[in-house]
């Protein structure tokens, strides 16, 4: 029994060992399988990475097939334009991943896409031109200006289509092609709309030049009589509307460049017109310099109004303004020199002391200046206080300009304008006085001439905006008026001299009384005189009567301004009446009331003097 059991155990052990051996082989085989599986997975990933882009590109090319087919077809009608633009945009989107890959197989596809994109852009850009031309019909600016209407904008539906075309054309480019890219749509817009602006403004440009032509050679320019103001209003209105159009059609980063290109031609036309007007002004500087001031004001205002919307026109406008500024500076000196020249060319002055036309003409010029105070402010400040005189100009050229006349950016423009006006008046009066002394014979006529001119000047100042400007300069006018009165009274020295007598206080007898007429006894005075002294008194009365009548007649023959006549009458009365009253009180009994020598009593003389006014 023991033997079989032993045999059975041996067999069992042998089977166990066999199973264990098989188990170990199975474990080893499992490990090998896992290792092989890992290797296969790694190889599969590499294959997928290599084949994936090719598969993706193949899919994209298949998807683009329809788009390429659409772009190769003739340009559709407006109803199908959206689909055409969508295909054009898909070309741009497809170029992005293709351009970023380094596969050679993509290069031919990229070239084909770019070629088709160019073709598609050309097609839609032609549509852009056609649509833009349809809404760019020349307008009549005066219609919108006179009725205070906004200049026409592009219809919203047209702007929307133009915006889509520009966006699709830009989107169809590859990333590399967009750097420094100027959309053809922008060039087309600048060409078409720039021509539209120029054509709409051309009649106003011509009108500005035509209205500058002078009907009379000495006619002084009046503000607003030239067409440049209307031209500028139209330019501003059209530009404002055009900026709105540009913003509706183009992307924000394109606005500045499109506006600059669109405005280039109309701004060049405007600059040319301003230049031609400036040439006209230089040929007629003394009468049309006010047009230069007006142009400065108009262009400064235009630049300020356009700046909040677009700064592009600012530099061309300021460049166009520089020559006009120089002309304006020159005019201030030329007006002074012209005043001197015209007065020095006067060969005859009216003997009645009446005012010459040059005074009224000069004051008419000055009355115009406050209307241009804003543009003159910049001109006067840049010129400097006092640098408008010929002497200051020569000093400036030689480098010896005084500190008072140097450039001062903080100077008060109103004060500078007042100084210029006063210098002009002083120049006028100094030269008129010099000519009066040279050409008029009688001092009374000279004085009347000076006083008359001062009166006309003061009247012109009070009747215009020069009044507030020169309110603190009354002393200047008083000085010239007193000079005229003094010159006039010089003519009355002769009758006054007859009323002066010599009284001796060291002779015997009572001292001559002083004081009023009640203290003088003419009879006693006459009795105290010797025969020669009596004869001298008679001669004085005769001389006074003759001289007085002559001066009264000369006074009546003078053409005096109303205020000047009354002023001179008062001044003569203040001189003659006291002298005659004293002389009459002492010596009127020389002819014992017969009137042979004493022609006037005091009341008669006072009445005669009062009649002078």
XYZ file of C-alpha atoms in Angstrom:
613
model
C 0.000 0.000 0.000
C 2.891 2.199 0.676
C 4.295 1.796 -2.805
C 1.289 3.008 -4.770
C 0.832 6.045 -2.481
C 4.426 7.060 -3.077
C 4.003 6.778 -6.779
C 0.885 8.895 -6.640
C 2.671 11.667 -4.686
C 5.501 11.728 -7.150
C 3.098 12.141 -10.019
C 1.283 14.933 -8.223
C 4.513 16.757 -7.590
C 5.544 16.362 -11.155
C 2.251 17.881 -12.351
C 2.660 20.807 -9.949
C 6.148 21.511 -11.219
C 4.862 21.328 -14.766
C 2.092 23.802 -13.988
C 4.529 26.147 -12.282
C 6.857 25.993 -15.284
C 3.959 26.819 -17.635
C 2.856 29.667 -15.332
C 6.314 31.234 -15.465
C 6.317 30.991 -19.284
C 2.886 32.621 -19.325
C 4.136 35.516 -17.126
C 7.167 36.045 -19.388
C 4.950 35.967 -22.441
C 2.595 38.528 -20.901
C 5.510 40.880 -20.235
C 6.690 40.556 -23.819
C 3.184 41.274 -25.095
C 2.913 44.432 -22.943
C 6.304 45.636 -24.179
C 5.283 45.078 -27.783
C 1.974 46.850 -27.187
C 3.763 49.909 -25.766
C 6.041 49.987 -28.809
C 3.050 49.813 -31.113
C 1.307 52.651 -29.307
C 4.396 54.856 -29.607
C 4.747 54.095 -33.297
C 1.027 54.758 -33.823
C 1.290 58.232 -32.269
C 4.231 59.113 -34.516
C 2.344 57.983 -37.576
C -0.722 59.972 -36.528
C 1.353 63.122 -35.970
C 2.922 62.721 -39.398
C -0.275 61.972 -41.258
C -2.591 64.362 -39.326
C -1.585 67.684 -41.043
C -1.790 66.019 -44.433
C -5.243 64.768 -43.619
C -6.345 68.141 -42.223
C -4.968 70.033 -45.233
C -6.693 67.588 -47.518
C -9.960 68.238 -45.708
C -9.438 72.057 -45.918
C -8.662 71.869 -49.614
C -11.781 69.813 -50.128
C -13.873 72.336 -48.182
C -12.334 75.233 -50.197
C -13.224 73.560 -53.443
C -16.602 75.190 -53.506
C -15.160 78.622 -52.533
C -12.562 78.411 -55.285
C -15.225 77.430 -57.694
C -17.323 80.416 -56.616
C -14.413 82.856 -57.064
C -13.698 81.515 -60.548
C -17.262 82.222 -61.598
C -18.218 85.655 -63.056
C -18.974 88.339 -60.471
C -22.544 87.760 -59.284
C -25.308 90.324 -59.049
C -25.826 92.417 -55.928
C -28.118 89.714 -54.569
C -25.283 87.149 -54.640
C -22.520 89.493 -53.550
C -22.657 88.357 -49.923
C -21.928 84.734 -50.924
C -19.045 85.892 -53.107
C -17.597 87.974 -50.246
C -17.989 85.024 -47.865
C -15.942 82.861 -50.251
C -13.305 85.579 -50.399
C -13.130 85.663 -46.613
C -12.751 81.842 -46.480
C -9.712 82.128 -48.729
C -8.112 84.396 -46.160
C -8.976 82.090 -43.295
C -7.550 79.088 -45.195
C -4.279 80.868 -45.838
C -3.606 81.283 -42.103
C -2.929 77.588 -41.209
C -1.461 76.786 -44.615
C 1.030 79.613 -44.356
C 1.997 78.566 -40.820
C 2.898 74.975 -41.856
C 6.251 74.059 -43.383
C 5.006 71.314 -45.727
C 6.131 71.702 -49.297
C 2.893 70.225 -50.490
C 1.115 73.389 -49.208
C 3.116 75.915 -51.268
C 1.315 75.207 -54.511
C -2.025 75.438 -52.714
C -0.983 78.763 -51.085
C 0.067 80.187 -54.457
C -3.223 79.088 -56.001
C -5.183 80.607 -53.148
C -3.298 83.898 -53.347
C -3.836 84.074 -57.101
C -7.522 83.407 -56.726
C -7.697 85.897 -53.843
C -6.157 88.577 -56.062
C -8.649 87.819 -58.787
C -11.544 87.949 -56.334
C -10.335 91.234 -54.833
C -10.079 92.819 -58.264
C -13.644 91.803 -58.972
C -15.107 93.208 -55.753
C -12.956 96.355 -55.945
C -14.516 97.117 -59.302
C -17.907 96.744 -57.635
C -16.628 99.116 -54.934
C -15.710 101.703 -57.584
C -19.066 101.392 -59.376
C -21.122 101.760 -56.194
C -18.965 104.678 -54.987
C -19.259 106.468 -58.336
C -23.028 106.163 -58.206
C -23.157 108.149 -54.942
C -20.484 110.691 -55.910
C -22.462 113.008 -58.162
C -21.268 116.626 -57.947
C -23.369 118.820 -55.611
C -24.084 122.551 -55.492
C -22.649 123.745 -52.150
C -24.634 127.002 -52.060
C -27.868 125.024 -51.798
C -26.709 123.447 -48.536
C -25.039 126.584 -47.149
C -27.923 128.985 -47.744
C -30.436 126.539 -46.263
C -28.103 125.503 -43.429
C -28.308 121.839 -44.438
C -25.794 119.077 -43.829
C -23.930 118.027 -46.931
C -25.114 114.646 -48.248
C -23.844 111.433 -46.707
C -23.559 108.064 -48.447
C -26.839 106.096 -48.079
C -26.542 103.628 -45.166
C -27.241 100.601 -47.379
C -24.478 101.663 -49.783
C -22.045 102.344 -46.938
C -22.789 98.891 -45.529
C -22.003 97.183 -48.848
C -18.824 99.229 -49.297
C -17.780 98.352 -45.762
C -18.329 94.634 -46.428
C -16.347 94.764 -49.659
C -13.422 96.524 -48.002
C -13.505 94.099 -45.063
C -13.643 91.012 -47.292
C -10.847 92.250 -49.535
C -8.613 92.853 -46.530
C -9.548 89.541 -44.894
C -8.681 87.597 -48.067
C -4.981 88.421 -47.641
C -2.563 86.123 -45.883
C -1.053 87.348 -42.598
C 2.274 88.226 -44.192
C 0.611 90.202 -46.975
C -1.258 92.489 -44.571
C 1.866 94.185 -43.202
C 2.056 97.704 -44.673
C -0.923 96.926 -46.861
C -2.846 99.882 -48.284
C -6.264 98.632 -49.359
C -7.028 99.314 -53.020
C -10.485 100.296 -51.785
C -8.857 103.208 -49.926
C -7.073 104.344 -53.082
C -10.285 104.038 -55.089
C -12.193 105.961 -52.415
C -9.604 108.777 -52.329
C -9.635 109.005 -56.128
C -13.416 109.002 -56.594
C -14.398 111.072 -53.559
C -11.463 113.452 -53.931
C -12.634 114.193 -57.472
C -16.191 114.604 -56.183
C -15.053 117.151 -53.580
C -12.925 119.118 -56.051
C -15.672 119.249 -58.696
C -18.249 120.354 -56.127
C -15.967 123.175 -54.941
C -14.522 124.366 -58.254
C -17.176 127.045 -58.870
C -16.629 128.540 -55.415
C -12.871 128.621 -55.992
C -13.444 130.550 -59.225
C -15.911 132.874 -57.467
C -13.313 133.676 -54.794
C -10.907 134.900 -57.470
C -13.590 136.759 -59.430
C -14.880 138.650 -56.394
C -11.341 139.811 -55.653
C -11.230 141.832 -58.878
C -11.423 145.554 -58.124
C -14.123 147.713 -59.664
C -12.392 150.894 -58.507
C -8.616 151.052 -57.966
C -8.897 152.908 -54.646
C -11.831 150.917 -53.215
C -11.023 149.566 -49.749
C -11.895 145.902 -49.188
C -14.921 145.292 -46.982
C -15.214 142.197 -44.822
C -17.240 139.418 -46.413
C -17.200 140.853 -49.934
C -14.913 138.078 -51.204
C -16.122 134.541 -51.905
C -13.382 132.872 -49.852
C -15.682 132.758 -46.825
C -18.373 130.817 -48.672
C -15.719 128.599 -50.262
C -14.354 127.762 -46.823
C -17.798 127.012 -45.375
C -18.445 124.599 -48.239
C -15.037 122.964 -47.794
C -15.675 122.499 -44.086
C -19.182 121.078 -44.598
C -18.055 118.639 -47.278
C -15.061 117.516 -45.200
C -17.230 116.945 -42.130
C -19.627 114.755 -44.087
C -16.738 112.944 -45.747
C -15.235 112.050 -42.376
C -18.560 110.435 -41.424
C -18.548 108.484 -44.696
C -14.994 107.254 -44.112
C -15.847 106.091 -40.605
C -18.854 104.171 -41.890
C -16.891 102.342 -44.604
C -13.355 101.760 -43.293
C -11.814 100.313 -40.148
C -10.682 102.718 -37.453
C -6.983 102.210 -38.195
C -7.632 103.239 -41.809
C -9.524 106.509 -41.130
C -6.529 108.802 -40.920
C -4.866 107.580 -44.097
C -8.090 107.564 -46.124
C -9.003 111.093 -45.017
C -5.521 112.361 -45.811
C -5.595 110.883 -49.307
C -9.183 111.985 -50.001
C -8.624 115.591 -48.892
C -5.301 115.984 -50.710
C -6.690 117.235 -54.046
C -9.406 119.606 -52.730
C -6.920 121.005 -50.196
C -4.407 121.593 -52.985
C -7.097 123.489 -54.925
C -7.939 125.532 -51.825
C -4.272 126.293 -51.168
C -3.842 127.395 -54.780
C -6.818 129.750 -54.477
C -5.440 131.255 -51.258
C -2.062 131.702 -52.954
C -3.629 133.506 -55.920
C -5.605 135.742 -53.576
C -2.394 136.518 -51.718
C -0.757 137.586 -54.992
C -3.710 139.871 -55.673
C -3.447 141.363 -52.183
C 0.260 142.085 -52.610
C -0.518 144.052 -55.785
C -3.210 146.069 -53.966
C -1.740 146.036 -50.481
C -3.022 149.348 -49.139
C -6.648 148.685 -50.084
C -6.964 144.888 -49.936
C -4.767 144.041 -46.957
C -7.999 143.507 -45.029
C -8.679 140.489 -47.228
C -5.409 139.008 -45.937
C -6.608 139.516 -42.359
C -9.930 137.891 -43.238
C -8.230 134.880 -44.840
C -6.108 134.380 -41.720
C -9.237 134.459 -39.558
C -11.156 132.101 -41.863
C -8.390 129.516 -42.150
C -7.643 129.590 -38.405
C -11.328 128.982 -37.688
C -11.508 126.176 -40.270
C -8.476 124.440 -38.806
C -9.893 124.658 -35.276
C -13.257 123.242 -36.328
C -11.810 120.355 -38.303
C -9.283 119.340 -35.651
C -11.718 117.541 -33.290
C -12.818 115.231 -36.128
C -9.608 114.854 -38.094
C -6.218 116.532 -37.740
C -5.160 115.749 -41.283
C -6.063 119.079 -42.966
C -4.366 121.141 -40.258
C -0.809 121.117 -41.586
C -1.702 121.863 -45.243
C -3.940 124.706 -44.089
C -1.286 126.240 -41.853
C 1.257 125.871 -44.638
C -1.069 127.737 -47.014
C -1.474 130.472 -44.396
C 2.223 131.331 -43.937
C 2.594 133.563 -47.035
C -0.635 135.366 -46.140
C 0.704 136.073 -42.641
C 3.840 137.593 -44.111
C 1.717 139.750 -46.400
C -0.339 140.881 -43.399
C 2.816 141.863 -41.498
C 4.111 143.784 -44.480
C 0.791 145.591 -44.880
C 0.986 147.203 -41.442
C 4.236 148.912 -42.386
C 3.052 149.697 -45.897
C -0.092 151.447 -44.647
C 2.034 153.836 -42.585
C 4.457 154.445 -45.450
C 1.588 154.979 -47.874
C 0.109 157.628 -45.580
C 3.418 159.490 -45.528
C 3.914 159.237 -49.282
C 0.450 160.426 -50.176
C 0.655 163.446 -47.886
C 4.105 164.441 -49.102
C 2.817 164.315 -52.698
C 0.144 166.911 -51.885
C 1.043 170.124 -53.739
C -1.954 172.277 -52.787
C -3.984 172.472 -49.612
C -7.363 174.242 -49.451
C -6.892 177.801 -48.206
C -10.079 177.518 -46.128
C -8.472 174.915 -43.855
C -10.860 172.155 -44.863
C -9.921 168.499 -44.362
C -8.205 166.613 -47.183
C -9.680 163.267 -48.340
C -6.657 161.370 -47.057
C -7.778 161.916 -43.457
C -11.162 160.299 -44.011
C -9.549 157.491 -46.031
C -6.967 156.786 -43.349
C -9.612 156.707 -40.641
C -11.775 154.411 -42.771
C -8.847 151.993 -42.852
C -8.424 152.196 -39.086
C -12.158 151.719 -38.524
C -11.855 148.394 -40.342
C -9.111 147.056 -38.088
C -11.213 146.135 -35.005
C -13.309 143.889 -37.261
C -10.156 141.811 -37.731
C -8.891 141.955 -34.155
C -8.539 138.146 -33.873
C -6.266 137.575 -36.883
C -4.437 140.865 -36.230
C -3.693 139.680 -32.703
C -1.448 136.904 -34.015
C 0.133 139.199 -36.617
C 0.860 142.041 -34.175
C 2.231 139.741 -31.478
C 4.559 138.037 -33.953
C 5.621 141.427 -35.323
C 6.267 143.020 -31.925
C 5.243 146.359 -30.432
C 6.396 149.242 -32.619
C 8.023 147.064 -35.281
C 5.543 148.276 -37.878
C 7.403 151.532 -38.423
C 10.015 151.967 -41.146
C 12.627 152.955 -38.582
C 11.833 149.916 -36.428
C 12.113 147.710 -39.499
C 15.566 149.043 -40.333
C 16.624 148.692 -36.695
C 15.377 145.117 -36.716
C 17.357 144.365 -39.856
C 20.525 145.858 -38.357
C 20.042 144.082 -35.029
C 19.620 147.284 -32.986
C 15.955 146.879 -32.143
C 15.097 148.229 -28.728
C 13.649 146.045 -26.014
C 10.329 147.862 -26.206
C 9.898 146.859 -29.841
C 11.081 143.263 -29.505
C 8.881 140.191 -29.837
C 6.825 139.506 -26.731
C 4.640 136.405 -26.772
C 2.813 137.628 -23.648
C 1.891 141.025 -25.103
C -1.724 142.187 -24.979
C -3.026 142.085 -28.592
C -5.638 144.777 -27.930
C -2.978 147.094 -26.560
C -0.773 146.418 -29.578
C -3.663 147.246 -31.908
C -4.323 150.467 -29.995
C -0.634 151.392 -30.292
C -0.713 150.766 -34.018
C -3.815 152.927 -34.477
C -2.287 155.759 -32.445
C 0.962 155.536 -34.406
C -1.048 155.785 -37.610
C -2.915 158.857 -36.342
C 0.345 160.471 -35.204
C 1.914 159.759 -38.596
C -1.113 161.300 -40.311
C -1.147 164.444 -38.155
C 2.614 165.022 -38.177
C 2.785 164.916 -41.946
C -0.378 166.991 -42.400
C 0.990 169.661 -40.080
C 4.269 169.707 -41.995
C 2.456 170.185 -45.301
C 0.209 172.875 -43.809
C 3.249 174.869 -42.658
C 4.784 174.527 -46.111
C 1.705 175.252 -48.243
C -0.615 177.581 -46.265
C 0.185 181.276 -45.848
C -1.800 182.237 -42.777
C -1.312 180.773 -39.335
C -5.040 180.881 -38.711
C -5.620 178.660 -41.763
C -2.896 176.288 -40.576
C -4.443 176.052 -37.130
C -7.925 175.571 -38.554
C -6.597 172.835 -40.837
C -4.993 170.964 -37.934
C -8.024 171.398 -35.669
C -10.400 170.285 -38.426
C -8.415 167.094 -38.995
C -8.375 166.332 -35.281
C -12.156 166.777 -35.164
C -12.692 164.403 -38.085
C -10.361 161.850 -36.498
C -12.100 162.028 -33.113
C -15.501 161.733 -34.742
C -14.383 158.640 -36.656
C -13.044 157.106 -33.444
C -16.258 157.732 -31.500
C -18.456 156.418 -34.305
C -16.712 153.036 -34.550
C -15.180 150.237 -32.515
C -12.059 152.372 -32.255
C -13.812 154.221 -29.408
C -13.401 151.522 -26.733
C -9.998 150.595 -28.146
C -8.621 154.158 -27.814
C -10.655 155.163 -24.752
C -7.544 155.883 -22.702
C -5.806 157.909 -25.405
C -7.770 161.150 -25.200
C -4.626 163.068 -24.212
C -3.092 162.338 -27.623
C -6.012 164.044 -29.339
C -5.978 166.911 -26.833
C -2.340 167.548 -27.665
C -3.021 167.848 -31.400
C -6.125 169.954 -30.804
C -4.214 172.402 -28.581
C -1.531 172.663 -31.236
C -4.154 173.580 -33.824
C -5.759 176.153 -31.512
C -2.360 177.665 -30.729
C -1.541 177.997 -34.422
C -4.942 179.552 -35.077
C -4.577 182.068 -32.245
C -1.207 183.119 -33.649
C -3.229 184.811 -36.387
C -4.975 186.946 -33.750
C -1.756 188.284 -32.282
C -1.904 191.341 -34.537
C -5.280 192.670 -33.283
C -4.260 191.697 -29.772
C -1.071 193.706 -30.060
C -3.041 196.913 -30.698
C -4.740 196.488 -27.337
C -1.477 196.556 -25.415
C -0.291 199.900 -24.105
C 2.535 201.152 -21.962
C 1.736 202.703 -18.614
C 4.437 204.490 -16.660
C 4.217 204.234 -12.893
C 7.318 206.338 -12.123
C 5.932 209.592 -13.550
C 4.352 212.154 -11.397
C 0.714 211.943 -10.659
C -1.504 209.217 -9.455
C -0.691 205.605 -10.213
C -2.979 204.081 -12.887
C -5.724 202.228 -11.139
C -6.153 198.505 -11.567
C -9.256 196.432 -11.346
C -12.655 196.549 -13.057
C -14.188 199.223 -15.252
C -15.815 200.953 -12.298
C -12.367 201.991 -11.020
C -11.268 203.585 -14.319
C -12.351 207.029 -15.454
C -11.644 207.250 -19.174
C -12.033 211.033 -19.260
C -9.372 211.488 -16.613
C -7.092 209.006 -18.359
C -7.409 210.836 -21.684
C -6.776 214.182 -20.038
C -3.572 212.870 -18.545
C -2.199 211.936 -21.967
C -0.042 214.116 -24.131
C -0.866 214.803 -27.752
C 1.531 212.156 -29.055
C 0.112 209.594 -26.645
C -3.428 210.483 -27.720
C -2.441 210.066 -31.343
C -0.944 206.672 -30.516
C -4.188 205.568 -28.820
C -6.163 206.682 -31.872
C -3.828 204.686 -34.109
C -4.278 201.635 -31.882
C -8.054 201.807 -32.153
C -7.855 202.261 -35.937
C -5.346 199.430 -36.254
C -7.428 197.136 -34.068
C -10.601 197.884 -36.004
C -8.926 197.079 -39.308
C -7.127 193.977 -38.071
C -10.170 192.708 -36.188
C -12.420 193.056 -39.224
C -9.830 191.293 -41.332
C -9.552 188.381 -38.909
C -13.332 188.116 -38.568
C -13.646 187.996 -42.337
C -10.875 185.426 -42.584
C -12.543 183.360 -39.862
C -15.856 183.409 -41.687
C -14.153 182.227 -44.866
C -12.722 179.164 -43.145
C -14.487 175.823 -43.692
C -14.604 174.777 -40.058
C -16.092 171.641 -38.573
C -18.992 172.492 -36.317
C -17.185 171.663 -33.095
C -14.040 173.402 -34.311
C -15.916 176.636 -35.112
C -17.374 176.886 -31.618
C -14.043 175.927 -30.019
C -12.050 178.560 -31.899
C -14.706 181.221 -31.248
C -14.447 180.558 -27.512
C -10.661 180.658 -27.603
C -10.620 183.980 -29.529
C -13.191 185.470 -27.213
C -11.173 184.408 -24.184
C -8.146 186.273 -25.578
C -9.628 189.371 -27.270
C -12.552 190.296 -25.021
C -10.564 190.881 -21.793
C -7.888 192.833 -23.643
C -10.395 194.998 -25.479
C -12.508 195.518 -22.358
C -9.512 196.824 -20.428
C -8.355 198.995 -23.321
C -11.829 200.328 -23.955
C -12.379 201.167 -20.289
C -9.287 203.346 -20.281
C -9.415 204.992 -23.670
C -12.936 204.903 -25.125
C -13.346 208.690 -24.499
C -10.601 209.357 -27.054
C -13.285 210.290 -29.626
C -15.893 211.419 -27.068
C -18.441 208.802 -28.234
C -18.443 209.874 -31.889
C -17.297 206.417 -33.114
C -14.569 207.899 -35.253
C -11.870 205.776 -33.643
C -13.736 203.550 -31.204
C -15.825 201.363 -33.516
C -17.070 198.884 -30.880
C -18.189 199.262 -27.349
C -17.713 196.255 -25.136
C -21.158 194.830 -25.838
C -20.766 195.189 -29.582
C -17.385 193.501 -29.507
C -18.750 190.649 -27.385
C -21.565 190.171 -29.896
C -19.100 190.208 -32.804
C -16.952 187.600 -31.084
C -19.969 185.464 -30.228
C -21.024 185.510 -33.882
C -17.794 183.713 -34.781
C -19.184 180.505 -33.323
